């Protein structure tokens, strides 16, 4: 009995330690240094980075006819960060948006440049059935107070209380849980390779569009912003000059090429810089292996997620999503899905011919 009492006291001591106000919370750790990293002085804004120096995939800038028509009828106007202060909704950090500043889209976000050499990424609407909402989303949903700031939870409750429909209240909670999920995905990588991951701030945004009748159309959506870096997507450094031999049908319909690094694509890259890039890629491989083996998560790494900065030629990752392993279909060659990602990186690094 005395032994059980000692274990109870020990458990209580551990709980008191973790609940101590001196121990930083997940979000405090996550946002440490972001004020400094993402600070800008509107009166001392640097000249804009030329568009030709931006890591833009111009294919992603193209939209279908319906999307183009929608953008003309309801042009995007601006974005605010929305939170909860003084017992009500509170808007701050005005961000002007326009079709001219739209630089691309990913699977989950639209991206716009801001006048102060930053980008803002505005979350697309997604159904709960999307593969991104796997086990990590359940973790966030069950522990919202861990992944959202108190003022964000306050805002969620305020917005829910003003809605009559239960479906609308569920939709609001879903959006706030997604905000927490984006933070968790970011943290998974930031904690493992902090110098390669671009500092990112996540927030709930209120986006405005202009309607033909002059009534603003408002959308509550998770957003994030980052500093804008001059550089190029990884695939812009790829030279396709050697075809991979397959069967005749695959060669005709689905040709494959060896990935070779073009050292002259944007200026000559020195051997020392190539070695640094190769080392950083190997670190990304180790992180991908670790997440797959220890957490059964697949780091969704693609050439669109990585940039090589110019003129420094440093590797930076600016888009972060991890998925449950069972949501990926293994290929015939690689029964473990993360191997496809790893082999792609290895093939690319091998083309550096560093020995």
mmCIF file of C-alpha atoms in Angstrom:
data_model
loop_
_atom_site.group_PDB
_atom_site.id
_atom_site.type_symbol
_atom_site.label_atom_id
_atom_site.label_comp_id
_atom_site.label_asym_id
_atom_site.label_seq_id
_atom_site.Cartn_x
_atom_site.Cartn_y
_atom_site.Cartn_z
ATOM 1 C CA UNK A 1 0.000 0.000 0.000
ATOM 2 C CA UNK A 2 2.869 2.292 0.897
ATOM 3 C CA UNK A 3 4.484 1.429 -2.447
ATOM 4 C CA UNK A 4 1.295 2.358 -4.322
ATOM 5 C CA UNK A 5 1.160 5.635 -2.404
ATOM 6 C CA UNK A 6 4.726 6.479 -3.437
ATOM 7 C CA UNK A 7 3.854 5.859 -7.121
ATOM 8 C CA UNK A 8 0.807 8.121 -6.739
ATOM 9 C CA UNK A 9 2.959 10.878 -5.259
ATOM 10 C CA UNK A 10 5.541 10.432 -8.025
ATOM 11 C CA UNK A 11 2.846 10.657 -10.734
ATOM 12 C CA UNK A 12 1.443 13.782 -9.103
ATOM 13 C CA UNK A 13 4.909 15.353 -9.070
ATOM 14 C CA UNK A 14 5.323 14.629 -12.804
ATOM 15 C CA UNK A 15 1.931 16.155 -13.579
ATOM 16 C CA UNK A 16 2.759 19.241 -11.524
ATOM 17 C CA UNK A 17 6.072 19.575 -13.378
ATOM 18 C CA UNK A 18 4.470 19.490 -16.839
ATOM 19 C CA UNK A 19 1.661 21.793 -15.765
ATOM 20 C CA UNK A 20 4.080 24.314 -14.310
ATOM 21 C CA UNK A 21 3.803 27.782 -15.896
ATOM 22 C CA UNK A 22 7.592 27.690 -16.313
ATOM 23 C CA UNK A 23 7.360 24.903 -18.911
ATOM 24 C CA UNK A 24 6.725 26.348 -22.407
ATOM 25 C CA UNK A 25 3.733 25.013 -24.303
ATOM 26 C CA UNK A 26 3.852 23.450 -27.765
ATOM 27 C CA UNK A 27 2.821 26.706 -29.436
ATOM 28 C CA UNK A 28 5.270 28.812 -27.414
ATOM 29 C CA UNK A 29 8.100 26.555 -28.576
ATOM 30 C CA UNK A 30 6.743 26.577 -32.133
ATOM 31 C CA UNK A 31 6.513 30.373 -32.382
ATOM 32 C CA UNK A 32 9.742 31.170 -30.559
ATOM 33 C CA UNK A 33 11.730 33.588 -32.683
ATOM 34 C CA UNK A 34 9.017 34.053 -35.338
ATOM 35 C CA UNK A 35 8.469 37.709 -34.407
ATOM 36 C CA UNK A 36 12.115 38.330 -35.233
ATOM 37 C CA UNK A 37 12.254 36.010 -38.258
ATOM 38 C CA UNK A 38 9.128 37.444 -39.900
ATOM 39 C CA UNK A 39 9.473 41.071 -38.773
ATOM 40 C CA UNK A 40 9.130 43.769 -41.393
ATOM 41 C CA UNK A 41 9.142 47.547 -41.118
ATOM 42 C CA UNK A 42 6.519 48.970 -43.516
ATOM 43 C CA UNK A 43 8.453 52.265 -43.647
ATOM 44 C CA UNK A 44 11.687 50.500 -44.598
ATOM 45 C CA UNK A 45 10.476 47.894 -47.029
ATOM 46 C CA UNK A 46 13.224 46.479 -49.222
ATOM 47 C CA UNK A 47 12.760 46.654 -52.960
ATOM 48 C CA UNK A 48 10.678 43.833 -54.335
ATOM 49 C CA UNK A 49 12.461 40.655 -55.404
ATOM 50 C CA UNK A 50 12.169 40.481 -59.217
ATOM 51 C CA UNK A 51 9.560 38.012 -60.372
ATOM 52 C CA UNK A 52 12.101 36.161 -62.509
ATOM 53 C CA UNK A 53 14.054 35.359 -59.312
ATOM 54 C CA UNK A 54 11.043 33.835 -57.542
ATOM 55 C CA UNK A 55 10.555 30.056 -57.249
ATOM 56 C CA UNK A 56 7.355 30.064 -59.301
ATOM 57 C CA UNK A 57 5.914 27.078 -61.098
ATOM 58 C CA UNK A 58 4.065 28.833 -63.907
ATOM 59 C CA UNK A 59 1.956 25.747 -64.624
ATOM 60 C CA UNK A 60 0.459 26.137 -61.153
ATOM 61 C CA UNK A 61 -0.482 29.725 -61.965
ATOM 62 C CA UNK A 62 -2.793 28.604 -64.734
ATOM 63 C CA UNK A 63 -6.467 28.139 -63.839
ATOM 64 C CA UNK A 64 -9.409 26.613 -65.641
ATOM 65 C CA UNK A 65 -12.118 28.661 -67.380
ATOM 66 C CA UNK A 66 -14.507 28.397 -64.437
ATOM 67 C CA UNK A 67 -11.849 29.570 -61.970
ATOM 68 C CA UNK A 68 -10.837 32.484 -64.205
ATOM 69 C CA UNK A 69 -14.490 33.535 -64.558
ATOM 70 C CA UNK A 70 -14.998 33.335 -60.786
ATOM 71 C CA UNK A 71 -11.884 35.465 -60.165
ATOM 72 C CA UNK A 72 -13.202 38.134 -62.533
ATOM 73 C CA UNK A 73 -16.651 38.254 -60.947
ATOM 74 C CA UNK A 74 -15.372 37.998 -57.349
ATOM 75 C CA UNK A 75 -11.829 39.421 -57.411
ATOM 76 C CA UNK A 76 -9.772 38.817 -54.274
ATOM 77 C CA UNK A 77 -9.220 41.997 -52.288
ATOM 78 C CA UNK A 78 -7.458 41.561 -48.949
ATOM 79 C CA UNK A 79 -6.890 39.342 -45.946
ATOM 80 C CA UNK A 80 -6.904 39.959 -42.205
ATOM 81 C CA UNK A 81 -5.655 37.844 -39.366
ATOM 82 C CA UNK A 82 -8.653 37.230 -37.101
ATOM 83 C CA UNK A 83 -8.495 36.381 -33.415
ATOM 84 C CA UNK A 84 -10.433 36.967 -30.171
ATOM 85 C CA UNK A 85 -9.740 40.010 -28.005
ATOM 86 C CA UNK A 86 -11.790 42.321 -25.799
ATOM 87 C CA UNK A 87 -14.639 39.794 -25.790
ATOM 88 C CA UNK A 88 -15.198 39.881 -29.556
ATOM 89 C CA UNK A 89 -13.631 39.238 -32.982
ATOM 90 C CA UNK A 90 -10.447 41.213 -33.532
ATOM 91 C CA UNK A 91 -8.879 41.870 -36.953
ATOM 92 C CA UNK A 92 -5.253 42.840 -37.466
ATOM 93 C CA UNK A 93 -2.329 42.500 -39.879
ATOM 94 C CA UNK A 94 -3.999 43.797 -43.045
ATOM 95 C CA UNK A 95 -2.643 42.025 -46.141
ATOM 96 C CA UNK A 96 -3.542 43.461 -49.564
ATOM 97 C CA UNK A 97 -4.189 40.820 -52.244
ATOM 98 C CA UNK A 98 -4.769 40.971 -55.969
ATOM 99 C CA UNK A 99 -4.828 38.692 -58.987
ATOM 100 C CA UNK A 100 -1.463 40.174 -60.059
ATOM 101 C CA UNK A 101 0.128 38.958 -56.832
ATOM 102 C CA UNK A 102 -1.134 35.389 -57.204
ATOM 103 C CA UNK A 103 1.917 33.180 -57.800
ATOM 104 C CA UNK A 104 0.577 29.657 -57.607
ATOM 105 C CA UNK A 105 -1.392 26.985 -55.887
ATOM 106 C CA UNK A 106 -0.666 23.680 -54.244
ATOM 107 C CA UNK A 107 -2.982 20.833 -53.333
ATOM 108 C CA UNK A 108 -4.149 22.649 -50.215
ATOM 109 C CA UNK A 109 -3.381 26.372 -50.600
ATOM 110 C CA UNK A 110 -3.387 29.420 -52.860
ATOM 111 C CA UNK A 111 -0.218 31.538 -52.687
ATOM 112 C CA UNK A 112 0.058 35.337 -53.015
ATOM 113 C CA UNK A 113 3.041 37.664 -52.703
ATOM 114 C CA UNK A 114 2.802 40.573 -50.264
ATOM 115 C CA UNK A 115 4.346 44.041 -50.791
ATOM 116 C CA UNK A 116 6.923 43.439 -48.054
ATOM 117 C CA UNK A 117 8.696 40.423 -49.609
ATOM 118 C CA UNK A 118 6.595 37.809 -47.882
ATOM 119 C CA UNK A 119 4.054 35.326 -49.152
ATOM 120 C CA UNK A 120 0.731 34.390 -47.631
ATOM 121 C CA UNK A 121 -0.797 30.971 -48.251
ATOM 122 C CA UNK A 122 -4.577 30.774 -48.047
ATOM 123 C CA UNK A 123 -6.102 27.394 -47.281
ATOM 124 C CA UNK A 124 -8.423 25.818 -49.842
ATOM 125 C CA UNK A 125 -11.723 24.309 -48.757
ATOM 126 C CA UNK A 126 -11.309 20.567 -48.188
ATOM 127 C CA UNK A 127 -13.687 17.756 -47.289
ATOM 128 C CA UNK A 128 -13.053 15.738 -44.108
ATOM 129 C CA UNK A 129 -12.529 12.689 -46.354
ATOM 130 C CA UNK A 130 -9.270 14.152 -47.731
ATOM 131 C CA UNK A 131 -6.238 11.961 -46.864
ATOM 132 C CA UNK A 132 -4.592 14.843 -45.008
ATOM 133 C CA UNK A 133 -7.117 14.371 -42.204
ATOM 134 C CA UNK A 134 -5.706 11.124 -40.831
ATOM 135 C CA UNK A 135 -4.389 10.097 -37.417
ATOM 136 C CA UNK A 136 -2.652 13.430 -36.764
ATOM 137 C CA UNK A 137 -5.925 15.268 -37.356
ATOM 138 C CA UNK A 138 -7.625 13.044 -34.793
ATOM 139 C CA UNK A 139 -4.849 13.873 -32.329
ATOM 140 C CA UNK A 140 -5.411 17.591 -32.885
ATOM 141 C CA UNK A 141 -9.205 17.315 -32.712
ATOM 142 C CA UNK A 142 -9.004 15.549 -29.366
ATOM 143 C CA UNK A 143 -6.526 18.077 -27.918
ATOM 144 C CA UNK A 144 -7.399 21.442 -29.455
ATOM 145 C CA UNK A 145 -6.110 23.366 -26.439
ATOM 146 C CA UNK A 146 -2.646 21.952 -27.141
ATOM 147 C CA UNK A 147 -2.462 23.069 -30.779
ATOM 148 C CA UNK A 148 -4.466 26.304 -30.710
ATOM 149 C CA UNK A 149 -3.772 29.507 -28.810
ATOM 150 C CA UNK A 150 -6.287 30.511 -26.098
ATOM 151 C CA UNK A 151 -7.471 33.446 -28.219
ATOM 152 C CA UNK A 152 -8.045 31.088 -31.183
ATOM 153 C CA UNK A 153 -10.162 28.763 -29.058
ATOM 154 C CA UNK A 154 -12.022 31.821 -27.767
ATOM 155 C CA UNK A 155 -12.708 32.923 -31.343
ATOM 156 C CA UNK A 156 -13.899 29.434 -32.295
ATOM 157 C CA UNK A 157 -16.378 29.367 -29.414
ATOM 158 C CA UNK A 158 -17.564 32.889 -30.234
ATOM 159 C CA UNK A 159 -18.198 32.033 -33.884
ATOM 160 C CA UNK A 160 -19.924 28.784 -32.942
ATOM 161 C CA UNK A 161 -22.199 30.569 -30.469
ATOM 162 C CA UNK A 162 -23.410 32.929 -33.208
ATOM 163 C CA UNK A 163 -24.379 30.063 -35.519
ATOM 164 C CA UNK A 164 -27.811 28.396 -35.343
ATOM 165 C CA UNK A 165 -27.004 25.321 -37.406
ATOM 166 C CA UNK A 166 -25.069 22.424 -35.915
ATOM 167 C CA UNK A 167 -23.477 21.707 -39.308
ATOM 168 C CA UNK A 168 -22.069 25.259 -39.355
ATOM 169 C CA UNK A 169 -20.677 24.840 -35.832
ATOM 170 C CA UNK A 170 -19.015 21.590 -36.916
ATOM 171 C CA UNK A 171 -17.560 23.329 -39.978
ATOM 172 C CA UNK A 172 -16.061 26.069 -37.786
ATOM 173 C CA UNK A 173 -14.475 23.517 -35.455
ATOM 174 C CA UNK A 174 -13.148 21.609 -38.471
ATOM 175 C CA UNK A 175 -11.397 24.727 -39.794
ATOM 176 C CA UNK A 176 -9.764 25.462 -36.444
ATOM 177 C CA UNK A 177 -8.667 21.826 -36.095
ATOM 178 C CA UNK A 178 -7.096 22.070 -39.549
ATOM 179 C CA UNK A 179 -5.156 25.133 -38.392
ATOM 180 C CA UNK A 180 -3.765 23.062 -35.527
ATOM 181 C CA UNK A 181 -2.994 20.220 -37.929
ATOM 182 C CA UNK A 182 -0.932 22.518 -40.182
ATOM 183 C CA UNK A 183 1.093 23.544 -37.132
ATOM 184 C CA UNK A 184 1.668 19.921 -36.164
ATOM 185 C CA UNK A 185 2.853 18.977 -39.672
ATOM 186 C CA UNK A 186 5.269 21.911 -39.596
ATOM 187 C CA UNK A 187 6.557 20.936 -36.149
ATOM 188 C CA UNK A 188 7.230 17.352 -37.236
ATOM 189 C CA UNK A 189 9.860 18.662 -39.655
ATOM 190 C CA UNK A 190 10.964 21.834 -37.860
ATOM 191 C CA UNK A 191 11.999 19.813 -34.812
ATOM 192 C CA UNK A 192 14.142 17.458 -36.956
ATOM 193 C CA UNK A 193 15.778 19.742 -39.560
ATOM 194 C CA UNK A 194 15.206 23.286 -38.255
ATOM 195 C CA UNK A 195 17.750 25.025 -40.506
ATOM 196 C CA UNK A 196 16.246 23.586 -43.703
ATOM 197 C CA UNK A 197 12.631 24.468 -42.871
ATOM 198 C CA UNK A 198 11.498 28.010 -43.663
ATOM 199 C CA UNK A 199 10.090 29.795 -40.568
ATOM 200 C CA UNK A 200 6.302 29.819 -40.914
ATOM 201 C CA UNK A 201 3.540 31.464 -38.916
ATOM 202 C CA UNK A 202 0.079 29.867 -38.883
ATOM 203 C CA UNK A 203 -3.060 31.873 -38.179
ATOM 204 C CA UNK A 204 -6.786 31.992 -38.844
ATOM 205 C CA UNK A 205 -7.503 34.374 -41.686
ATOM 206 C CA UNK A 206 -10.540 36.242 -42.955
ATOM 207 C CA UNK A 207 -10.293 36.664 -46.735
ATOM 208 C CA UNK A 208 -12.358 39.244 -48.603
ATOM 209 C CA UNK A 209 -13.547 39.237 -52.202
ATOM 210 C CA UNK A 210 -15.408 42.009 -54.043
ATOM 211 C CA UNK A 211 -18.840 41.049 -55.340
ATOM 212 C CA UNK A 212 -20.565 42.674 -58.360
ATOM 213 C CA UNK A 213 -23.097 44.222 -55.956
ATOM 214 C CA UNK A 214 -20.392 45.786 -53.806
ATOM 215 C CA UNK A 215 -21.095 43.478 -50.855
ATOM 216 C CA UNK A 216 -17.839 41.913 -49.612
ATOM 217 C CA UNK A 217 -17.696 38.112 -49.608
ATOM 218 C CA UNK A 218 -15.867 36.900 -46.482
ATOM 219 C CA UNK A 219 -14.284 33.480 -45.979
ATOM 220 C CA UNK A 220 -12.827 32.130 -42.743
ATOM 221 C CA UNK A 221 -9.835 29.956 -43.593
ATOM 222 C CA UNK A 222 -6.518 28.773 -42.091
ATOM 223 C CA UNK A 223 -3.506 30.659 -43.479
ATOM 224 C CA UNK A 224 0.236 30.905 -43.043
ATOM 225 C CA UNK A 225 2.955 33.276 -44.121
ATOM 226 C CA UNK A 226 6.693 33.093 -44.821
ATOM 227 C CA UNK A 227 9.506 35.320 -45.977
ATOM 228 C CA UNK A 228 10.022 35.365 -49.717
ATOM 229 C CA UNK A 229 13.366 33.972 -50.870
ATOM 230 C CA UNK A 230 14.941 34.384 -54.307
ATOM 231 C CA UNK A 231 15.585 30.935 -55.706
ATOM 232 C CA UNK A 232 14.299 28.171 -57.933
ATOM 233 C CA UNK A 233 12.250 25.033 -57.461
ATOM 234 C CA UNK A 234 14.354 21.909 -57.341
ATOM 235 C CA UNK A 235 12.928 20.670 -60.638
ATOM 236 C CA UNK A 236 14.169 23.818 -62.388
ATOM 237 C CA UNK A 237 17.713 22.525 -61.834
ATOM 238 C CA UNK A 238 16.884 19.183 -63.456
ATOM 239 C CA UNK A 239 18.274 18.331 -66.874
ATOM 240 C CA UNK A 240 16.400 15.547 -68.662
ATOM 241 C CA UNK A 241 18.929 14.154 -71.084
ATOM 242 C CA UNK A 242 18.914 10.405 -70.482
ATOM 243 C CA UNK A 243 15.823 8.269 -70.972
ATOM 244 C CA UNK A 244 15.157 5.321 -68.673
ATOM 245 C CA UNK A 245 14.521 2.186 -70.738
ATOM 246 C CA UNK A 246 11.105 0.580 -70.151
ATOM 247 C CA UNK A 247 8.837 -1.580 -72.261
ATOM 248 C CA UNK A 248 7.690 -0.064 -75.609
ATOM 249 C CA UNK A 249 4.207 0.858 -74.332
ATOM 250 C CA UNK A 250 5.555 2.652 -71.248
ATOM 251 C CA UNK A 251 8.210 4.383 -73.353
ATOM 252 C CA UNK A 252 5.488 5.722 -75.645
ATOM 253 C CA UNK A 253 2.860 6.679 -73.048
ATOM 254 C CA UNK A 254 4.784 7.213 -69.796
ATOM 255 C CA UNK A 255 8.407 8.088 -70.606
ATOM 256 C CA UNK A 256 10.818 8.303 -67.665
ATOM 257 C CA UNK A 257 14.027 10.275 -67.537
ATOM 258 C CA UNK A 258 17.069 10.204 -65.299
ATOM 259 C CA UNK A 259 17.262 13.266 -63.080
ATOM 260 C CA UNK A 260 20.514 15.153 -63.584
ATOM 261 C CA UNK A 261 21.509 18.318 -61.761
ATOM 262 C CA UNK A 262 22.280 21.130 -64.186
ATOM 263 C CA UNK A 263 25.186 22.981 -62.562
ATOM 264 C CA UNK A 264 25.033 25.765 -65.171
ATOM 265 C CA UNK A 265 21.268 26.379 -65.086
ATOM 266 C CA UNK A 266 21.475 29.472 -62.846
ATOM 267 C CA UNK A 267 25.194 30.075 -62.679
ATOM 268 C CA UNK A 268 28.026 27.656 -61.973
ATOM 269 C CA UNK A 269 27.667 25.845 -58.642
ATOM 270 C CA UNK A 270 30.953 25.197 -56.856
ATOM 271 C CA UNK A 271 31.843 21.716 -55.621
ATOM 272 C CA UNK A 272 31.757 22.851 -51.984
ATOM 273 C CA UNK A 273 28.166 24.089 -52.406
ATOM 274 C CA UNK A 274 27.177 20.881 -54.151
ATOM 275 C CA UNK A 275 28.592 18.906 -51.211
ATOM 276 C CA UNK A 276 26.538 21.021 -48.785
ATOM 277 C CA UNK A 277 23.357 20.501 -50.838
ATOM 278 C CA UNK A 278 24.069 16.744 -51.038
ATOM 279 C CA UNK A 279 24.585 16.563 -47.260
ATOM 280 C CA UNK A 280 21.311 18.403 -46.655
ATOM 281 C CA UNK A 281 19.501 16.025 -49.007
ATOM 282 C CA UNK A 282 20.880 13.070 -47.050
ATOM 283 C CA UNK A 283 19.513 14.660 -43.870
ATOM 284 C CA UNK A 284 16.097 14.907 -45.564
ATOM 285 C CA UNK A 285 16.389 11.195 -46.438
ATOM 286 C CA UNK A 286 17.160 10.312 -42.808
ATOM 287 C CA UNK A 287 14.163 12.339 -41.616
ATOM 288 C CA UNK A 288 11.939 10.598 -44.186
ATOM 289 C CA UNK A 289 13.193 7.198 -42.969
ATOM 290 C CA UNK A 290 12.697 8.137 -39.326
ATOM 291 C CA UNK A 291 9.110 9.332 -39.801
ATOM 292 C CA UNK A 292 8.236 6.191 -41.786
ATOM 293 C CA UNK A 293 9.851 3.748 -39.365
ATOM 294 C CA UNK A 294 9.088 5.329 -35.995
ATOM 295 C CA UNK A 295 5.796 7.137 -36.644
ATOM 296 C CA UNK A 296 4.378 5.370 -39.732
ATOM 297 C CA UNK A 297 4.152 8.728 -41.488
ATOM 298 C CA UNK A 298 5.135 9.609 -45.048
ATOM 299 C CA UNK A 299 6.805 12.981 -45.563
ATOM 300 C CA UNK A 300 5.191 14.195 -48.786
ATOM 301 C CA UNK A 301 8.366 15.535 -50.351
ATOM 302 C CA UNK A 302 8.346 16.637 -54.009
ATOM 303 C CA UNK A 303 10.455 18.896 -56.173
ATOM 304 C CA UNK A 304 7.772 21.601 -55.773
ATOM 305 C CA UNK A 305 8.318 21.606 -51.979
ATOM 306 C CA UNK A 306 12.035 22.392 -52.161
ATOM 307 C CA UNK A 307 13.861 25.452 -53.417
ATOM 308 C CA UNK A 308 17.559 26.117 -53.892
ATOM 309 C CA UNK A 309 18.257 29.733 -53.042
ATOM 310 C CA UNK A 310 20.161 32.043 -55.360
ATOM 311 C CA UNK A 311 22.950 33.178 -55.167
ATOM 312 C CA UNK A 312 23.754 31.198 -51.984
ATOM 313 C CA UNK A 313 22.689 27.801 -53.370
ATOM 314 C CA UNK A 314 21.177 26.540 -50.116
ATOM 315 C CA UNK A 315 18.436 23.949 -49.825
ATOM 316 C CA UNK A 316 15.204 25.102 -48.172
ATOM 317 C CA UNK A 317 11.886 23.301 -47.641
ATOM 318 C CA UNK A 318 8.839 25.569 -47.656
ATOM 319 C CA UNK A 319 5.840 23.226 -47.806
ATOM 320 C CA UNK A 320 5.207 20.567 -45.173
ATOM 321 C CA UNK A 321 2.675 17.771 -45.137
ATOM 322 C CA UNK A 322 2.910 14.303 -43.678
ATOM 323 C CA UNK A 323 0.375 11.545 -44.318
ATOM 324 C CA UNK A 324 -0.444 8.245 -42.672
ATOM 325 C CA UNK A 325 1.563 5.424 -44.213
ATOM 326 C CA UNK A 326 -1.513 3.319 -45.000
ATOM 327 C CA UNK A 327 -2.953 6.119 -47.162
ATOM 328 C CA UNK A 328 -0.140 5.714 -49.701
ATOM 329 C CA UNK A 329 -0.273 3.008 -52.333
ATOM 330 C CA UNK A 330 3.062 1.129 -52.427
ATOM 331 C CA UNK A 331 4.534 0.587 -55.894
ATOM 332 C CA UNK A 332 5.639 -2.780 -57.272
ATOM 333 C CA UNK A 333 9.282 -1.821 -56.950
ATOM 334 C CA UNK A 334 8.960 -0.393 -53.436
ATOM 335 C CA UNK A 335 6.611 -2.110 -51.000
ATOM 336 C CA UNK A 336 7.349 0.652 -48.466
ATOM 337 C CA UNK A 337 5.959 3.950 -49.832
ATOM 338 C CA UNK A 338 8.657 6.277 -48.477
ATOM 339 C CA UNK A 339 11.249 4.499 -50.653
ATOM 340 C CA UNK A 340 9.831 6.164 -53.780
ATOM 341 C CA UNK A 341 10.594 9.581 -52.269
ATOM 342 C CA UNK A 342 14.037 8.513 -51.056
ATOM 343 C CA UNK A 343 15.076 6.995 -54.387
ATOM 344 C CA UNK A 344 14.056 10.163 -56.223
ATOM 345 C CA UNK A 345 16.318 12.255 -53.985
ATOM 346 C CA UNK A 346 19.194 9.767 -54.218
ATOM 347 C CA UNK A 347 19.009 9.706 -58.000
ATOM 348 C CA UNK A 348 19.172 13.474 -58.056
ATOM 349 C CA UNK A 349 22.159 13.639 -55.654
ATOM 350 C CA UNK A 350 24.014 10.920 -57.599
ATOM 351 C CA UNK A 351 23.942 13.209 -60.624
ATOM 352 C CA UNK A 352 26.206 15.658 -58.712
ATOM 353 C CA UNK A 353 29.005 13.147 -59.405
ATOM 354 C CA UNK A 354 30.741 13.854 -56.107
ATOM 355 C CA UNK A 355 32.038 10.272 -55.758
#
